[in-house]
Amino acid sequence: MMFWMIGAGLGVLALLFRLAALTRLTIPLLYTVSMLTVFHGWYQTHTALADNILFVLVGLIVLSWLFSLLGRVWSFIQERQDDRATVEYFKYRVRKARENGEDTISTEGLWR
């Protein structure tokens, strides 16, 4: 019975660490687990400091999420601008081809 509970606890812990890794919360999770187990005596005597360290770690994670989101938005905007520039260049090629009386338009070099 005891081994079953240990195995279930380790399974839940592994699942928790996998979820934490996906959300970049591994370091605060490790800090919290170590404060509740290994450094419990230090945590009890320095509760305010330990809690502030945890809040700073979580704040850094939130900043990381925000910068990641801003990076994705920036790359989306850049891609849209590149696509618009490509469309405008293609329109220019179409106008030039019509002016020259050509029936076909080369798309070479327009898209990556």
PDB file of N, CA and C in Angstrom:
ATOM      1  N   MET A   1       0.825  -1.198   0.000  1.00  0.00           N
ATOM      2  CA  MET A   1       0.000   0.000   0.000  1.00  0.00           C
ATOM      3  C   MET A   1       0.866   1.256   0.000  1.00  0.00           C
ATOM      4  N   MET A   2       1.954   1.216   0.747  1.00  0.00           N
ATOM      5  CA  MET A   2       2.825   2.381   0.864  1.00  0.00           C
ATOM      6  C   MET A   2       3.498   2.696  -0.463  1.00  0.00           C
ATOM      7  N   PHE A   3       3.944   1.645  -1.195  1.00  0.00           N
ATOM      8  CA  PHE A   3       4.608   1.862  -2.473  1.00  0.00           C
ATOM      9  C   PHE A   3       3.649   2.441  -3.502  1.00  0.00           C
ATOM     10  N   TRP A   4       2.388   2.044  -3.437  1.00  0.00           N
ATOM     11  CA  TRP A   4       1.379   2.569  -4.358  1.00  0.00           C
ATOM     12  C   TRP A   4       1.203   4.074  -4.156  1.00  0.00           C
ATOM     13  N   MET A   5       1.176   4.514  -2.893  1.00  0.00           N
ATOM     14  CA  MET A   5       1.007   5.934  -2.599  1.00  0.00           C
ATOM     15  C   MET A   5       2.234   6.733  -3.024  1.00  0.00           C
ATOM     16  N   ILE A   6       3.415   6.177  -2.826  1.00  0.00           N
ATOM     17  CA  ILE A   6       4.638   6.855  -3.253  1.00  0.00           C
ATOM     18  C   ILE A   6       4.667   6.966  -4.771  1.00  0.00           C
ATOM     19  N   GLY A   7       4.299   5.882  -5.451  1.00  0.00           N
ATOM     20  CA  GLY A   7       4.260   5.897  -6.915  1.00  0.00           C
ATOM     21  C   GLY A   7       3.253   6.905  -7.450  1.00  0.00           C
ATOM     22  N   ALA A   8       2.075   6.963  -6.815  1.00  0.00           N
ATOM     23  CA  ALA A   8       1.068   7.934  -7.240  1.00  0.00           C
ATOM     24  C   ALA A   8       1.549   9.358  -6.980  1.00  0.00           C
ATOM     25  N   GLY A   9       2.188   9.573  -5.855  1.00  0.00           N
ATOM     26  CA  GLY A   9       2.713  10.902  -5.543  1.00  0.00           C
ATOM     27  C   GLY A   9       3.793  11.329  -6.518  1.00  0.00           C
ATOM     28  N   LEU A  10       4.678  10.418  -6.877  1.00  0.00           N
ATOM     29  CA  LEU A  10       5.719  10.737  -7.856  1.00  0.00           C
ATOM     30  C   LEU A  10       5.115  10.989  -9.236  1.00  0.00           C
ATOM     31  N   GLY A  11       4.068  10.253  -9.578  1.00  0.00           N
ATOM     32  CA  GLY A  11       3.390  10.487 -10.857  1.00  0.00           C
ATOM     33  C   GLY A  11       2.743  11.854 -10.919  1.00  0.00           C
ATOM     34  N   VAL A  12       2.087  12.235  -9.835  1.00  0.00           N
ATOM     35  CA  VAL A  12       1.467  13.563  -9.776  1.00  0.00           C
ATOM     36  C   VAL A  12       2.542  14.646  -9.812  1.00  0.00           C
ATOM     37  N   LEU A  13       3.645  14.415  -9.114  1.00  0.00           N
ATOM     38  CA  LEU A  13       4.745  15.381  -9.115  1.00  0.00           C
ATOM     39  C   LEU A  13       5.348  15.524 -10.516  1.00  0.00           C
ATOM     40  N   ALA A  14       5.502  14.416 -11.221  1.00  0.00           N
ATOM     41  CA  ALA A  14       6.022  14.475 -12.594  1.00  0.00           C
ATOM     42  C   ALA A  14       5.067  15.246 -13.498  1.00  0.00           C
ATOM     43  N   LEU A  15       3.779  15.011 -13.361  1.00  0.00           N
ATOM     44  CA  LEU A  15       2.783  15.739 -14.146  1.00  0.00           C
ATOM     45  C   LEU A  15       2.803  17.228 -13.802  1.00  0.00           C
ATOM     46  N   LEU A  16       2.963  17.541 -12.528  1.00  0.00           N
ATOM     47  CA  LEU A  16       3.025  18.925 -12.090  1.00  0.00           C
ATOM     48  C   LEU A  16       4.258  19.632 -12.660  1.00  0.00           C
ATOM     49  N   PHE A  17       5.393  18.945 -12.665  1.00  0.00           N
ATOM     50  CA  PHE A  17       6.604  19.544 -13.228  1.00  0.00           C
ATOM     51  C   PHE A  17       6.493  19.713 -14.744  1.00  0.00           C
ATOM     52  N   ARG A  18       5.835  18.794 -15.422  1.00  0.00           N
ATOM     53  CA  ARG A  18       5.640  18.940 -16.868  1.00  0.00           C
ATOM     54  C   ARG A  18       4.776  20.158 -17.164  1.00  0.00           C
ATOM     55  N   LEU A  19       3.701  20.321 -16.408  1.00  0.00           N
ATOM     56  CA  LEU A  19       2.824  21.491 -16.570  1.00  0.00           C
ATOM     57  C   LEU A  19       3.583  22.773 -16.230  1.00  0.00           C
ATOM     58  N   ALA A  20       4.397  22.730 -15.200  1.00  0.00           N
ATOM     59  CA  ALA A  20       5.193  23.901 -14.814  1.00  0.00           C
ATOM     60  C   ALA A  20       6.197  24.259 -15.894  1.00  0.00           C
ATOM     61  N   ALA A  21       6.783  23.256 -16.537  1.00  0.00           N
ATOM     62  CA  ALA A  21       7.748  23.521 -17.604  1.00  0.00           C
ATOM     63  C   ALA A  21       7.059  24.164 -18.802  1.00  0.00           C
ATOM     64  N   LEU A  22       5.847  23.752 -19.096  1.00  0.00           N
ATOM     65  CA  LEU A  22       5.119  24.349 -20.215  1.00  0.00           C
ATOM     66  C   LEU A  22       4.788  25.810 -19.970  1.00  0.00           C
ATOM     67  N   THR A  23       4.537  26.176 -18.731  1.00  0.00           N
ATOM     68  CA  THR A  23       4.161  27.553 -18.404  1.00  0.00           C
ATOM     69  C   THR A  23       5.332  28.365 -17.840  1.00  0.00           C
ATOM     70  N   ARG A  24       6.537  27.793 -17.877  1.00  0.00           N
ATOM     71  CA  ARG A  24       7.759  28.447 -17.391  1.00  0.00           C
ATOM     72  C   ARG A  24       7.727  28.711 -15.880  1.00  0.00           C
ATOM     73  N   LEU A  25       7.019  27.907 -15.155  1.00  0.00           N
ATOM     74  CA  LEU A  25       6.930  28.085 -13.705  1.00  0.00           C
ATOM     75  C   LEU A  25       7.762  27.061 -12.938  1.00  0.00           C
ATOM     76  N   THR A  26       8.742  26.458 -13.588  1.00  0.00           N
ATOM     77  CA  THR A  26       9.533  25.411 -12.952  1.00  0.00           C
ATOM     78  C   THR A  26      10.342  25.945 -11.778  1.00  0.00           C
ATOM     79  N   ILE A  27      11.000  27.079 -11.946  1.00  0.00           N
ATOM     80  CA  ILE A  27      11.843  27.616 -10.870  1.00  0.00           C
ATOM     81  C   ILE A  27      11.005  28.015  -9.651  1.00  0.00           C
ATOM     82  N   PRO A  28       9.878  28.748  -9.818  1.00  0.00           N
ATOM     83  CA  PRO A  28       9.065  29.020  -8.619  1.00  0.00           C
ATOM     84  C   PRO A  28       8.513  27.749  -7.971  1.00  0.00           C
ATOM     85  N   LEU A  29       8.191  26.747  -8.787  1.00  0.00           N
ATOM     86  CA  LEU A  29       7.691  25.496  -8.219  1.00  0.00           C
ATOM     87  C   LEU A  29       8.785  24.785  -7.425  1.00  0.00           C
ATOM     88  N   LEU A  30       9.979  24.719  -7.982  1.00  0.00           N
ATOM     89  CA  LEU A  30      11.094  24.117  -7.245  1.00  0.00           C
ATOM     90  C   LEU A  30      11.393  24.893  -5.964  1.00  0.00           C
ATOM     91  N   TYR A  31      11.328  26.207  -6.037  1.00  0.00           N
ATOM     92  CA  TYR A  31      11.560  27.040  -4.852  1.00  0.00           C
ATOM     93  C   TYR A  31      10.510  26.727  -3.787  1.00  0.00           C
ATOM     94  N   THR A  32       9.256  26.655  -4.192  1.00  0.00           N
ATOM     95  CA  THR A  32       8.175  26.393  -3.235  1.00  0.00           C
ATOM     96  C   THR A  32       8.320  25.012  -2.614  1.00  0.00           C
ATOM     97  N   VAL A  33       8.605  24.012  -3.432  1.00  0.00           N
ATOM     98  CA  VAL A  33       8.762  22.657  -2.901  1.00  0.00           C
ATOM     99  C   VAL A  33       9.948  22.587  -1.957  1.00  0.00           C
ATOM    100  N   SER A  34      11.068  23.231  -2.313  1.00  0.00           N
ATOM    101  CA  SER A  34      12.231  23.185  -1.423  1.00  0.00           C
ATOM    102  C   SER A  34      11.980  23.964  -0.127  1.00  0.00           C
ATOM    103  N   MET A  35      11.228  25.048  -0.193  1.00  0.00           N
ATOM    104  CA  MET A  35      10.936  25.806   1.028  1.00  0.00           C
ATOM    105  C   MET A  35      10.014  25.016   1.959  1.00  0.00           C
ATOM    106  N   LEU A  36       9.145  24.212   1.396  1.00  0.00           N
ATOM    107  CA  LEU A  36       8.225  23.439   2.241  1.00  0.00           C
ATOM    108  C   LEU A  36       8.840  22.143   2.754  1.00  0.00           C
ATOM    109  N   THR A  37       9.953  21.712   2.152  1.00  0.00           N
ATOM    110  CA  THR A  37      10.546  20.441   2.583  1.00  0.00           C
ATOM    111  C   THR A  37      11.951  20.635   3.147  1.00  0.00           C
ATOM    112  N   VAL A  38      12.907  20.936   2.302  1.00  0.00           N
ATOM    113  CA  VAL A  38      14.312  20.957   2.694  1.00  0.00           C
ATOM    114  C   VAL A  38      14.637  22.136   3.606  1.00  0.00           C
ATOM    115  N   PHE A  39      14.170  23.318   3.228  1.00  0.00           N
ATOM    116  CA  PHE A  39      14.498  24.538   3.976  1.00  0.00           C
ATOM    117  C   PHE A  39      13.335  25.025   4.831  1.00  0.00           C
ATOM    118  N   HIS A  40      12.581  24.105   5.378  1.00  0.00           N
ATOM    119  CA  HIS A  40      11.391  24.479   6.141  1.00  0.00           C
ATOM    120  C   HIS A  40      11.739  25.320   7.376  1.00  0.00           C
ATOM    121  N   GLY A  41      12.813  25.001   8.051  1.00  0.00           N
ATOM    122  CA  GLY A  41      13.216  25.778   9.234  1.00  0.00           C
ATOM    123  C   GLY A  41      13.589  27.203   8.865  1.00  0.00           C
ATOM    124  N   TRP A  42      14.352  27.362   7.775  1.00  0.00           N
ATOM    125  CA  TRP A  42      14.715  28.712   7.333  1.00  0.00           C
ATOM    126  C   TRP A  42      13.471  29.474   6.898  1.00  0.00           C
ATOM    127  N   TYR A  43      12.558  28.775   6.218  1.00  0.00           N
ATOM    128  CA  TYR A  43      11.327  29.422   5.755  1.00  0.00           C
ATOM    129  C   TYR A  43      10.510  29.935   6.938  1.00  0.00           C
ATOM    130  N   GLN A  44      10.423  29.165   8.001  1.00  0.00           N
ATOM    131  CA  GLN A  44       9.637  29.590   9.160  1.00  0.00           C
ATOM    132  C   GLN A  44      10.241  30.810   9.837  1.00  0.00           C
ATOM    133  N   THR A  45      11.551  30.927   9.861  1.00  0.00           N
ATOM    134  CA  THR A  45      12.164  32.080  10.514  1.00  0.00           C
ATOM    135  C   THR A  45      12.224  33.301   9.613  1.00  0.00           C
ATOM    136  N   HIS A  46      12.222  33.106   8.313  1.00  0.00           N
ATOM    137  CA  HIS A  46      12.308  34.216   7.351  1.00  0.00           C
ATOM    138  C   HIS A  46      11.126  34.196   6.382  1.00  0.00           C
ATOM    139  N   THR A  47       9.941  34.112   6.917  1.00  0.00           N
ATOM    140  CA  THR A  47       8.746  33.960   6.086  1.00  0.00           C
ATOM    141  C   THR A  47       8.556  35.138   5.134  1.00  0.00           C
ATOM    142  N   ALA A  48       8.703  36.345   5.613  1.00  0.00           N
ATOM    143  CA  ALA A  48       8.482  37.523   4.760  1.00  0.00           C
ATOM    144  C   ALA A  48       9.484  37.561   3.613  1.00  0.00           C
ATOM    145  N   LEU A  49      10.749  37.292   3.915  1.00  0.00           N
ATOM    146  CA  LEU A  49      11.772  37.287   2.869  1.00  0.00           C
ATOM    147  C   LEU A  49      11.515  36.176   1.857  1.00  0.00           C
ATOM    148  N   ALA A  50      11.191  34.991   2.345  1.00  0.00           N
ATOM    149  CA  ALA A  50      10.940  33.856   1.452  1.00  0.00           C
ATOM    150  C   ALA A  50       9.727  34.117   0.562  1.00  0.00           C
ATOM    151  N   ASP A  51       8.692  34.690   1.128  1.00  0.00           N
ATOM    152  CA  ASP A  51       7.506  35.009   0.320  1.00  0.00           C
ATOM    153  C   ASP A  51       7.807  36.073  -0.716  1.00  0.00           C
ATOM    154  N   ASN A  52       8.594  37.066  -0.342  1.00  0.00           N
ATOM    155  CA  ASN A  52       8.965  38.108  -1.313  1.00  0.00           C
ATOM    156  C   ASN A  52       9.814  37.529  -2.446  1.00  0.00           C
ATOM    157  N   ILE A  53      10.696  36.600  -2.132  1.00  0.00           N
ATOM    158  CA  ILE A  53      11.486  35.948  -3.184  1.00  0.00           C
ATOM    159  C   ILE A  53      10.564  35.195  -4.133  1.00  0.00           C
ATOM    160  N   LEU A  54       9.588  34.498  -3.593  1.00  0.00           N
ATOM    161  CA  LEU A  54       8.628  33.782  -4.439  1.00  0.00           C
ATOM    162  C   LEU A  54       7.852  34.745  -5.322  1.00  0.00           C
ATOM    163  N   PHE A  55       7.404  35.872  -4.764  1.00  0.00           N
ATOM    164  CA  PHE A  55       6.659  36.851  -5.564  1.00  0.00           C
ATOM    165  C   PHE A  55       7.519  37.442  -6.669  1.00  0.00           C
ATOM    166  N   VAL A  56       8.795  37.668  -6.388  1.00  0.00           N
ATOM    167  CA  VAL A  56       9.709  38.183  -7.420  1.00  0.00           C
ATOM    168  C   VAL A  56       9.882  37.145  -8.523  1.00  0.00           C
ATOM    169  N   LEU A  57      10.032  35.887  -8.154  1.00  0.00           N
ATOM    170  CA  LEU A  57      10.171  34.839  -9.166  1.00  0.00           C
ATOM    171  C   LEU A  57       8.932  34.759 -10.057  1.00  0.00           C
ATOM    172  N   VAL A  58       7.774  34.808  -9.457  1.00  0.00           N
ATOM    173  CA  VAL A  58       6.537  34.768 -10.242  1.00  0.00           C
ATOM    174  C   VAL A  58       6.413  36.024 -11.105  1.00  0.00           C
ATOM    175  N   GLY A  59       6.811  37.175 -10.573  1.00  0.00           N
ATOM    176  CA  GLY A  59       6.789  38.414 -11.356  1.00  0.00           C
ATOM    177  C   GLY A  59       7.703  38.335 -12.566  1.00  0.00           C
ATOM    178  N   LEU A  60       8.874  37.726 -12.393  1.00  0.00           N
ATOM    179  CA  LEU A  60       9.776  37.549 -13.533  1.00  0.00           C
ATOM    180  C   LEU A  60       9.175  36.629 -14.587  1.00  0.00           C
ATOM    181  N   ILE A  61       8.462  35.628 -14.139  1.00  0.00           N
ATOM    182  CA  ILE A  61       7.785  34.731 -15.081  1.00  0.00           C
ATOM    183  C   ILE A  61       6.716  35.486 -15.861  1.00  0.00           C
ATOM    184  N   VAL A  62       5.955  36.318 -15.173  1.00  0.00           N
ATOM    185  CA  VAL A  62       4.918  37.108 -15.851  1.00  0.00           C
ATOM    186  C   VAL A  62       5.557  38.063 -16.858  1.00  0.00           C
ATOM    187  N   LEU A  63       6.680  38.687 -16.489  1.00  0.00           N
ATOM    188  CA  LEU A  63       7.397  39.537 -17.443  1.00  0.00           C
ATOM    189  C   LEU A  63       7.868  38.732 -18.653  1.00  0.00           C
ATOM    190  N   SER A  64       8.317  37.525 -18.404  1.00  0.00           N
ATOM    191  CA  SER A  64       8.729  36.652 -19.497  1.00  0.00           C
ATOM    192  C   SER A  64       7.559  36.364 -20.427  1.00  0.00           C
ATOM    193  N   TRP A  65       6.385  36.108 -19.861  1.00  0.00           N
ATOM    194  CA  TRP A  65       5.188  35.880 -20.687  1.00  0.00           C
ATOM    195  C   TRP A  65       4.855  37.112 -21.515  1.00  0.00           C
ATOM    196  N   LEU A  66       4.944  38.289 -20.884  1.00  0.00           N
ATOM    197  CA  LEU A  66       4.615  39.526 -21.602  1.00  0.00           C
ATOM    198  C   LEU A  66       5.591  39.783 -22.746  1.00  0.00           C
ATOM    199  N   PHE A  67       6.892  39.597 -22.497  1.00  0.00           N
ATOM    200  CA  PHE A  67       7.868  39.807 -23.566  1.00  0.00           C
ATOM    201  C   PHE A  67       7.692  38.789 -24.683  1.00  0.00           C
ATOM    202  N   SER A  68       7.343  37.582 -24.328  1.00  0.00           N
ATOM    203  CA  SER A  68       7.090  36.560 -25.341  1.00  0.00           C
ATOM    204  C   SER A  68       5.874  36.940 -26.184  1.00  0.00           C
ATOM    205  N   LEU A  69       4.832  37.415 -25.530  1.00  0.00           N
ATOM    206  CA  LEU A  69       3.636  37.850 -26.250  1.00  0.00           C
ATOM    207  C   LEU A  69       3.948  39.038 -27.155  1.00  0.00           C
ATOM    208  N   LEU A  70       4.700  40.002 -26.648  1.00  0.00           N
ATOM    209  CA  LEU A  70       5.082  41.150 -27.467  1.00  0.00           C
ATOM    210  C   LEU A  70       5.923  40.719 -28.669  1.00  0.00           C
ATOM    211  N   GLY A  71       6.811  39.753 -28.483  1.00  0.00           N
ATOM    212  CA  GLY A  71       7.611  39.238 -29.585  1.00  0.00           C
ATOM    213  C   GLY A  71       6.752  38.582 -30.653  1.00  0.00           C
ATOM    214  N   ARG A  72       5.749  37.841 -30.231  1.00  0.00           N
ATOM    215  CA  ARG A  72       4.848  37.198 -31.199  1.00  0.00           C
ATOM    216  C   ARG A  72       4.027  38.231 -31.950  1.00  0.00           C
ATOM    217  N   VAL A  73       3.545  39.237 -31.242  1.00  0.00           N
ATOM    218  CA  VAL A  73       2.779  40.300 -31.896  1.00  0.00           C
ATOM    219  C   VAL A  73       3.667  41.043 -32.882  1.00  0.00           C
ATOM    220  N   TRP A  74       4.898  41.342 -32.485  1.00  0.00           N
ATOM    221  CA  TRP A  74       5.830  42.051 -33.369  1.00  0.00           C
ATOM    222  C   TRP A  74       6.112  41.241 -34.634  1.00  0.00           C
ATOM    223  N   SER A  75       6.355  39.942 -34.476  1.00  0.00           N
ATOM    224  CA  SER A  75       6.636  39.115 -35.658  1.00  0.00           C
ATOM    225  C   SER A  75       5.400  39.011 -36.547  1.00  0.00           C
ATOM    226  N   PHE A  76       4.208  38.971 -35.962  1.00  0.00           N
ATOM    227  CA  PHE A  76       2.974  38.949 -36.758  1.00  0.00           C
ATOM    228  C   PHE A  76       2.842  40.238 -37.561  1.00  0.00           C
ATOM    229  N   ILE A  77       3.113  41.365 -36.925  1.00  0.00           N
ATOM    230  CA  ILE A  77       3.032  42.660 -37.618  1.00  0.00           C
ATOM    231  C   ILE A  77       4.057  42.722 -38.738  1.00  0.00           C
ATOM    232  N   GLN A  78       5.278  42.240 -38.475  1.00  0.00           N
ATOM    233  CA  GLN A  78       6.318  42.245 -39.507  1.00  0.00           C
ATOM    234  C   GLN A  78       5.913  41.377 -40.698  1.00  0.00           C
ATOM    235  N   GLU A  79       5.348  40.201 -40.423  1.00  0.00           N
ATOM    236  CA  GLU A  79       4.904  39.325 -41.506  1.00  0.00           C
ATOM    237  C   GLU A  79       3.803  39.982 -42.328  1.00  0.00           C
ATOM    238  N   ARG A  80       2.883  40.639 -41.661  1.00  0.00           N
ATOM    239  CA  ARG A  80       1.809  41.344 -42.387  1.00  0.00           C
ATOM    240  C   ARG A  80       2.386  42.438 -43.273  1.00  0.00           C
ATOM    241  N   GLN A  81       3.359  43.193 -42.765  1.00  0.00           N
ATOM    242  CA  GLN A  81       3.973  44.249 -43.570  1.00  0.00           C
ATOM    243  C   GLN A  81       4.727  43.660 -44.762  1.00  0.00           C
ATOM    244  N   ASP A  82       5.415  42.544 -44.545  1.00  0.00           N
ATOM    245  CA  ASP A  82       6.115  41.887 -45.652  1.00  0.00           C
ATOM    246  C   ASP A  82       5.126  41.400 -46.709  1.00  0.00           C
ATOM    247  N   ASP A  83       4.012  40.825 -46.242  1.00  0.00           N
ATOM    248  CA  ASP A  83       3.000  40.353 -47.188  1.00  0.00           C
ATOM    249  C   ASP A  83       2.396  41.514 -47.971  1.00  0.00           C
ATOM    250  N   ARG A  84       2.134  42.610 -47.292  1.00  0.00           N
ATOM    251  CA  ARG A  84       1.580  43.777 -47.995  1.00  0.00           C
ATOM    252  C   ARG A  84       2.568  44.323 -49.021  1.00  0.00           C
ATOM    253  N   ALA A  85       3.846  44.354 -48.659  1.00  0.00           N
ATOM    254  CA  ALA A  85       4.867  44.828 -49.596  1.00  0.00           C
ATOM    255  C   ALA A  85       4.940  43.902 -50.808  1.00  0.00           C
ATOM    256  N   THR A  86       4.824  42.602 -50.579  1.00  0.00           N
ATOM    257  CA  THR A  86       4.844  41.642 -51.686  1.00  0.00           C
ATOM    258  C   THR A  86       3.645  41.848 -52.594  1.00  0.00           C
ATOM    259  N   VAL A  87       2.486  42.061 -52.023  1.00  0.00           N
ATOM    260  CA  VAL A  87       1.279  42.289 -52.821  1.00  0.00           C
ATOM    261  C   VAL A  87       1.414  43.577 -53.631  1.00  0.00           C
ATOM    262  N   GLU A  88       1.925  44.612 -53.004  1.00  0.00           N
ATOM    263  CA  GLU A  88       2.112  45.874 -53.734  1.00  0.00           C
ATOM    264  C   GLU A  88       3.108  45.711 -54.884  1.00  0.00           C
ATOM    265  N   TYR A  89       4.167  44.951 -54.655  1.00  0.00           N
ATOM    266  CA  TYR A  89       5.146  44.723 -55.710  1.00  0.00           C
ATOM    267  C   TYR A  89       4.530  43.906 -56.851  1.00  0.00           C
ATOM    268  N   PHE A  90       3.685  42.941 -56.499  1.00  0.00           N
ATOM    269  CA  PHE A  90       3.008  42.152 -57.535  1.00  0.00           C
ATOM    270  C   PHE A  90       2.049  43.031 -58.338  1.00  0.00           C
ATOM    271  N   LYS A  91       1.337  43.913 -57.652  1.00  0.00           N
ATOM    272  CA  LYS A  91       0.451  44.849 -58.369  1.00  0.00           C
ATOM    273  C   LYS A  91       1.257  45.712 -59.342  1.00  0.00           C
ATOM    274  N   TYR A  92       2.426  46.137 -58.910  1.00  0.00           N
ATOM    275  CA  TYR A  92       3.302  46.932 -59.775  1.00  0.00           C
ATOM    276  C   TYR A  92       3.698  46.121 -61.011  1.00  0.00           C
ATOM    277  N   ARG A  93       4.047  44.844 -60.794  1.00  0.00           N
ATOM    278  CA  ARG A  93       4.407  43.989 -61.932  1.00  0.00           C
ATOM    279  C   ARG A  93       3.228  43.808 -62.885  1.00  0.00           C
ATOM    280  N   VAL A  94       2.024  43.678 -62.342  1.00  0.00           N
ATOM    281  CA  VAL A  94       0.836  43.524 -63.189  1.00  0.00           C
ATOM    282  C   VAL A  94       0.629  44.781 -64.025  1.00  0.00           C
ATOM    283  N   ARG A  95       0.731  45.947 -63.404  1.00  0.00           N
ATOM    284  CA  ARG A  95       0.558  47.198 -64.150  1.00  0.00           C
ATOM    285  C   ARG A  95       1.601  47.334 -65.259  1.00  0.00           C
ATOM    286  N   LYS A  96       2.866  47.008 -64.940  1.00  0.00           N
ATOM    287  CA  LYS A  96       3.928  47.096 -65.946  1.00  0.00           C
ATOM    288  C   LYS A  96       3.693  46.108 -67.086  1.00  0.00           C
ATOM    289  N   ALA A  97       3.225  44.910 -66.742  1.00  0.00           N
ATOM    290  CA  ALA A  97       2.960  43.911 -67.783  1.00  0.00           C
ATOM    291  C   ALA A  97       1.823  44.366 -68.689  1.00  0.00           C
ATOM    292  N   ARG A  98       0.781  44.960 -68.112  1.00  0.00           N
ATOM    293  CA  ARG A  98      -0.344  45.467 -68.916  1.00  0.00           C
ATOM    294  C   ARG A  98       0.102  46.612 -69.815  1.00  0.00           C
ATOM    295  N   GLU A  99       0.949  47.489 -69.257  1.00  0.00           N
ATOM    296  CA  GLU A  99       1.457  48.602 -70.063  1.00  0.00           C
ATOM    297  C   GLU A  99       2.278  48.105 -71.248  1.00  0.00           C
ATOM    298  N   ASN A 100       3.019  47.014 -71.042  1.00  0.00           N
ATOM    299  CA  ASN A 100       3.853  46.462 -72.110  1.00  0.00           C
ATOM    300  C   ASN A 100       3.092  45.486 -73.003  1.00  0.00           C
ATOM    301  N   GLY A 101       1.801  45.227 -72.676  1.00  0.00           N
ATOM    302  CA  GLY A 101       0.980  44.326 -73.488  1.00  0.00           C
ATOM    303  C   GLY A 101       1.302  42.858 -73.289  1.00  0.00           C
ATOM    304  N   GLU A 102       1.866  42.494 -72.175  1.00  0.00           N
ATOM    305  CA  GLU A 102       2.208  41.092 -71.911  1.00  0.00           C
ATOM    306  C   GLU A 102       1.009  40.372 -71.309  1.00  0.00           C
ATOM    307  N   ASP A 103       0.910  39.059 -71.617  1.00  0.00           N
ATOM    308  CA  ASP A 103      -0.195  38.248 -71.102  1.00  0.00           C
ATOM    309  C   ASP A 103       0.168  37.505 -69.816  1.00  0.00           C
ATOM    310  N   THR A 104       1.431  37.270 -69.611  1.00  0.00           N
ATOM    311  CA  THR A 104       1.853  36.535 -68.417  1.00  0.00           C
ATOM    312  C   THR A 104       2.695  37.431 -67.520  1.00  0.00           C
ATOM    313  N   ILE A 105       2.633  37.102 -66.229  1.00  0.00           N
ATOM    314  CA  ILE A 105       3.364  37.881 -65.232  1.00  0.00           C
ATOM    315  C   ILE A 105       4.216  36.913 -64.427  1.00  0.00           C
ATOM    316  N   SER A 106       5.452  37.247 -64.284  1.00  0.00           N
ATOM    317  CA  SER A 106       6.362  36.398 -63.525  1.00  0.00           C
ATOM    318  C   SER A 106       6.154  36.637 -62.020  1.00  0.00           C
ATOM    319  N   THR A 107       6.055  35.534 -61.280  1.00  0.00           N
ATOM    320  CA  THR A 107       5.950  35.627 -59.821  1.00  0.00           C
ATOM    321  C   THR A 107       7.270  35.240 -59.170  1.00  0.00           C
ATOM    322  N   GLU A 108       8.310  35.129 -59.957  1.00  0.00           N
ATOM    323  CA  GLU A 108       9.606  34.718 -59.449  1.00  0.00           C
ATOM    324  C   GLU A 108      10.153  35.759 -58.455  1.00  0.00           C
ATOM    325  N   GLY A 109      10.559  35.276 -57.328  1.00  0.00           N
ATOM    326  CA  GLY A 109      11.163  36.155 -56.324  1.00  0.00           C
ATOM    327  C   GLY A 109      10.171  36.905 -55.453  1.00  0.00           C
ATOM    328  N   LEU A 110       8.867  36.608 -55.585  1.00  0.00           N
ATOM    329  CA  LEU A 110       7.893  37.325 -54.766  1.00  0.00           C
ATOM    330  C   LEU A 110       7.753  36.734 -53.369  1.00  0.00           C
ATOM    331  N   TRP A 111       7.620  35.428 -53.268  1.00  0.00           N
ATOM    332  CA  TRP A 111       7.406  34.790 -51.981  1.00  0.00           C
ATOM    333  C   TRP A 111       8.608  33.956 -51.612  1.00  0.00           C
ATOM    334  N   ARG A 112       8.750  33.762 -50.313  1.00  0.00           N
ATOM    335  CA  ARG A 112       9.903  32.990 -49.812  1.00  0.00           C
ATOM    336  C   ARG A 112       9.718  31.531 -50.020  1.00  0.00           C
TER     337      ARG A 112
END
